[in-house]
Structure formats: C-alpha cells, structure tokens
Short mmCIF file of C-alpha atoms in Angstrom, two decimals:
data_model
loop_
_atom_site.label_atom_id
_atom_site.label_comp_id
_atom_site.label_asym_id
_atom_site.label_seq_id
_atom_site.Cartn_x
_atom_site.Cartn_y
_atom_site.Cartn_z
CA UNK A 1 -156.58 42.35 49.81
CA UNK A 2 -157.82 38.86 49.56
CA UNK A 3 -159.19 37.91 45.79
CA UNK A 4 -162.22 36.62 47.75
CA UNK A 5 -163.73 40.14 48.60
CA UNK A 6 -163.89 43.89 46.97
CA UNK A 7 -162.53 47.13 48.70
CA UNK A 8 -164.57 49.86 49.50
CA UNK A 9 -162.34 51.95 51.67
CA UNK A 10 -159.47 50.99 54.29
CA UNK A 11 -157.15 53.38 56.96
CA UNK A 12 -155.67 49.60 57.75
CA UNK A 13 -152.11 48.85 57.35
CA UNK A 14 -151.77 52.35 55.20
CA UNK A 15 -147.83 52.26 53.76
CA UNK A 16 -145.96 55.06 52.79
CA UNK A 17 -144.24 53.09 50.34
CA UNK A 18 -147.26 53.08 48.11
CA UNK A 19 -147.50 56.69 48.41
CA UNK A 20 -144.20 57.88 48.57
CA UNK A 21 -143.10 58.52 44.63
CA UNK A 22 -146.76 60.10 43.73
CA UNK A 23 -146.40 62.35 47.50
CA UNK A 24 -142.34 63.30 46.47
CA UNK A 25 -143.43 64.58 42.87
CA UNK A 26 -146.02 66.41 43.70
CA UNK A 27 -145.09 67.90 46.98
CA UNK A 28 -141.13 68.36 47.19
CA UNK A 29 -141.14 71.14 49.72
CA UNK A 30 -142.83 69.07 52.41
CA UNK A 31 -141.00 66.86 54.76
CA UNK A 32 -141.23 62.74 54.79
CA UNK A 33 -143.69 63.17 58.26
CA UNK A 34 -145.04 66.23 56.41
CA UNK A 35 -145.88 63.22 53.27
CA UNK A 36 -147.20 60.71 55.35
CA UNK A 37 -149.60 63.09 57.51
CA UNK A 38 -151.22 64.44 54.21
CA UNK A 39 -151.11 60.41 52.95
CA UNK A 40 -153.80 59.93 56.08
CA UNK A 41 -155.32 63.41 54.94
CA UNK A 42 -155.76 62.14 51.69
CA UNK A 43 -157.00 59.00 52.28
CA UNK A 44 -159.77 59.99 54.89
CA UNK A 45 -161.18 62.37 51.82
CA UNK A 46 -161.48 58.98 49.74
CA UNK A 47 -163.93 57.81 52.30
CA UNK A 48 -165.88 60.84 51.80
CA UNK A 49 -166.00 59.83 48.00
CA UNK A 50 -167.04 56.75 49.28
CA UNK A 51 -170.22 58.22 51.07
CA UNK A 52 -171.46 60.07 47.68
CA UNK A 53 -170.48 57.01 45.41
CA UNK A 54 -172.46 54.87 48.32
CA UNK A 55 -175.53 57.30 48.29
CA UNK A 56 -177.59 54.70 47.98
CA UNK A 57 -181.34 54.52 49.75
CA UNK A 58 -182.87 51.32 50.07
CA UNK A 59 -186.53 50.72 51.43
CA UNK A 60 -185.83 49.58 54.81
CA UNK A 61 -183.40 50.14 57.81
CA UNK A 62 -180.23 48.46 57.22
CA UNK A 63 -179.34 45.73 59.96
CA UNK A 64 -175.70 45.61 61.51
CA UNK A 65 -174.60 42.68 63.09
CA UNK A 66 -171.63 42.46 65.57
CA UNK A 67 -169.16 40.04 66.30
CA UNK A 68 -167.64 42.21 69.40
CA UNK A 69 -164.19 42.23 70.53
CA UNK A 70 -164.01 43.57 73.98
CA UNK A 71 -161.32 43.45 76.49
CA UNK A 72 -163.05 40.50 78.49
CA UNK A 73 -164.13 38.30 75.62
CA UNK A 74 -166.06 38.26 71.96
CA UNK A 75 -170.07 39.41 72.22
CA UNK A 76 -172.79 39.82 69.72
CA UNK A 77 -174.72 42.64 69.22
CA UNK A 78 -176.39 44.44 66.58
CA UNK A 79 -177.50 48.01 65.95
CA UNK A 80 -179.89 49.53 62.79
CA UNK A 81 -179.08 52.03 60.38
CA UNK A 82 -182.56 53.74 60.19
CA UNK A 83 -182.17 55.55 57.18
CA UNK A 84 -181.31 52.77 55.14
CA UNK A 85 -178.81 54.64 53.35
CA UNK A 86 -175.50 52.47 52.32
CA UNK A 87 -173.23 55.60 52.74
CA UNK A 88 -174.51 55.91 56.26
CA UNK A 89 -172.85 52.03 56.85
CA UNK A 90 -169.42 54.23 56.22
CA UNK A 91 -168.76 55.68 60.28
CA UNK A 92 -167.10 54.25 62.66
CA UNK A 93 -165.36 55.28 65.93
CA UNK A 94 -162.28 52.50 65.94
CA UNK A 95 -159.19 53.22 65.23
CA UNK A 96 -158.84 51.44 61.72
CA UNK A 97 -161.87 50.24 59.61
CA UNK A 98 -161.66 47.83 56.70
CA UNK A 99 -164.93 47.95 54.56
CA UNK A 100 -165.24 45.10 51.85
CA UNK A 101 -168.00 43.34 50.18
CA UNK A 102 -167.05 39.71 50.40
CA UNK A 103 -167.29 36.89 47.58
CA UNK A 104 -170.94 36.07 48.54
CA UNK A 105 -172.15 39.93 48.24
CA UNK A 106 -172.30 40.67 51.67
CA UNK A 107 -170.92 43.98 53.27
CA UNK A 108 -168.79 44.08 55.78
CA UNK A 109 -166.49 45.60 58.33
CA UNK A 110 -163.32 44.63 60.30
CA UNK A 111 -162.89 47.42 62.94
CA UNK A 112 -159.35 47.67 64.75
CA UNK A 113 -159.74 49.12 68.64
CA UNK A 114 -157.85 49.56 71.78
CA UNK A 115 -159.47 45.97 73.31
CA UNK A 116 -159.82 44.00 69.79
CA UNK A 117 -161.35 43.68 66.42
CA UNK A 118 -165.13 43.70 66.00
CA UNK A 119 -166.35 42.41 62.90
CA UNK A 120 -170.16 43.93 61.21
CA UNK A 121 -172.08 42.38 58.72
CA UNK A 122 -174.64 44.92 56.93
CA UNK A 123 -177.81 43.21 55.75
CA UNK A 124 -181.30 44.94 54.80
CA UNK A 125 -184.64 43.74 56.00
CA UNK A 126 -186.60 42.19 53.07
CA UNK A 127 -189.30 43.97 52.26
CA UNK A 128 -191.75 41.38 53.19
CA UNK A 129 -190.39 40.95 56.42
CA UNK A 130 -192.76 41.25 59.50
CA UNK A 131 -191.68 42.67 62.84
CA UNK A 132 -192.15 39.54 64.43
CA UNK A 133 -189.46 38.09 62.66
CA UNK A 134 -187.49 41.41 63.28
CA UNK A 135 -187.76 41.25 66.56
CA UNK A 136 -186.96 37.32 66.25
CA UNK A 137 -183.51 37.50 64.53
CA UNK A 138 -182.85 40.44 66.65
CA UNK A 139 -182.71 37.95 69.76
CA UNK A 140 -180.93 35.26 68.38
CA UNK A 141 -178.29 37.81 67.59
CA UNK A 142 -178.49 39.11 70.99
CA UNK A 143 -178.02 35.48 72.75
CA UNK A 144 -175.22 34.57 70.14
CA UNK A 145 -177.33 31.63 68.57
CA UNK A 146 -178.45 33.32 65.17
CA UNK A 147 -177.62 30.82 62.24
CA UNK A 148 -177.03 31.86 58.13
CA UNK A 149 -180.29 30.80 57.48
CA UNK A 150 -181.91 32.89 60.68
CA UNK A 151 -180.49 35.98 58.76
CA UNK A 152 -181.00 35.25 55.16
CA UNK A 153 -184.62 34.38 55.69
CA UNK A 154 -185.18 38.12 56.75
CA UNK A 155 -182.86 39.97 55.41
CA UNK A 156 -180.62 40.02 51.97
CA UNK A 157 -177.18 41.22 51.26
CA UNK A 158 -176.24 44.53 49.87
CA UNK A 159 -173.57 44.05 47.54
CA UNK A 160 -175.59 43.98 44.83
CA UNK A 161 -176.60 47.46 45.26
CA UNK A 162 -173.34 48.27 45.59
CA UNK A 163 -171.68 46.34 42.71
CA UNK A 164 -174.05 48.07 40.38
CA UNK A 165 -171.94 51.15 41.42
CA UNK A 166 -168.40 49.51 40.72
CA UNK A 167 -169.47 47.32 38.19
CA UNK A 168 -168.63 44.40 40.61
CA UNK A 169 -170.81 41.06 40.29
CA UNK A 170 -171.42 38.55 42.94
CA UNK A 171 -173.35 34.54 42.27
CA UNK A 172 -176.66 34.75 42.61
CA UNK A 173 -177.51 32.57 45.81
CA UNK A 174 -180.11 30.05 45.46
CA UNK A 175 -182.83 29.70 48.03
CA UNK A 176 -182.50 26.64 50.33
CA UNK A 177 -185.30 24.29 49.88
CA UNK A 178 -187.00 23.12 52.64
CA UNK A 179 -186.33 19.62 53.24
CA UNK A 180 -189.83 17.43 53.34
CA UNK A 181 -191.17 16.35 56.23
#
C-alpha cells in the first residue's frame, strides 16, 4: 500500500505467504487449500470489525461518486448512502474491494469486477448545503463534467471522522478564495 493513503480493509491481491507461518502454527491438521480458504474466512470477518470500528453517524446522507468501469467504456454515476453511516460505505458486490482514505482525507474505493475497475469517492453533504445545489452536483456528476471545486463546495471529506478512530491525521485544506472580479 502506497505511503500516500491509509487502509481500511482489502480482499485485493490477498497472499498466502503473509499468512502462511501464523495459519501452519495454529492450525497443523488442516491442509495448504484448507489454510488459504480460512485466510479468505478470516479476512472477510476483519471487514466486519471494520463496520463496528466505522459505526460512525454523521448528519447527512453520505454521497458516492463513481468512476464506472463497464465492458463498453468508463461512466460516472453516483448513488447516496441515506443513513449517513460510514460503516454502511463498507458493501460492495465486486469481486475485490480496496477501501483507503487517501493523503487528502478523502475515502475511497477501488472495486475489481468481471468488465473493469470502478473507482468511489465517499463525501458528505455539508450541513449547510441546499438541495438546489444537491441536485446541481448531482448532474454534473451524471454528465461527467463535475470539477474538485463542484464537490468540495457541497460536500467535505470523511477521513477526518475516520482518522479520529485510527488515530490517523490528514492537512487541513484551505478554502479557495474567490478570485476578484
């Protein structure tokens, strides 16, 4: 894992190296598959830690933005967490999910399929954020033209909440001025 971002959880590029002397000492009856099919065992019940460590309810829906990769191309898309919980971020239906929060604080995703990767940012709406604007950053992620700025001017990151749980810190991101006109 890149020095630039902070595990959560990972099924990605799992090696029974890692595992093997810890798996050998403590379960010598069992064959090598026998090891490695309890390594994926054991390693799906750290993402359940994950959820209760992650319990974490925040005062709005949590925002999910796509970058899709589907057999015939990349899309955007985006989808809301309505509970605003940061454990319920922790689901997926690919075959192999990374989650990390990256060097800026933001959470993330890299989701191996069948047809490609798709990559998820999670972002919160700011609590002073109207439903115009909602519905305005929503679009602009629809039609593949929202910027940084489109999405930090409604929502904010979550690895703060997060760090306070691992003790992991992240810069503290200046607001862009507003150049004069």
């Amino acid at each position: 894992m890149s020095d630039n971002r902070h595990l959560i959880w990972s099924n990605y590029d799992l090696d029974y190296e890692d595992w093997k002397d810890e798996l050998e000492a403590e379960y010598p009856e069992k064959t090598e598959y026998e090891r490695m099919e309890l390594m994926y065992e054991i390693n799906g019940d750290y993402l359940d830690d994950e959820r209760c460590n992650l319990n974490i309810p925040l005062s709005q829906p949590i925002l999910v933005i796509a970058g899709l990769g589907r057999w015939n191309g990349r899309f955007s898309g985006y989808k809301e967490i309505k509970s605003g919980n940061i454990r319920d971020c922790l689901y997926s239906d690919t075959d192999y999910s990374t989650w990390y929060v990256d060097k800026n604080g933001d959470m993330r995703c890299d989701a191996v399929h069948h047809d490609g990767t798709n990559h998820y940012l999670y972002r919160t709406y700011k609590d002073g954020a109207t439903e115009e604007q909602i519905d305005r950053l929503k679009e602009k992620i629809y039609d593949g033209v929202v910027t940084r700025a489109d999405i930090t001017r409604v929502t904010k990151r979550l690895g703060d909440e997060i760090g306070k749980v691992y003790g992991w810190e992240f810069p503290i991101r200046q607001p862009q001025r507003e150049e004069a006109r």
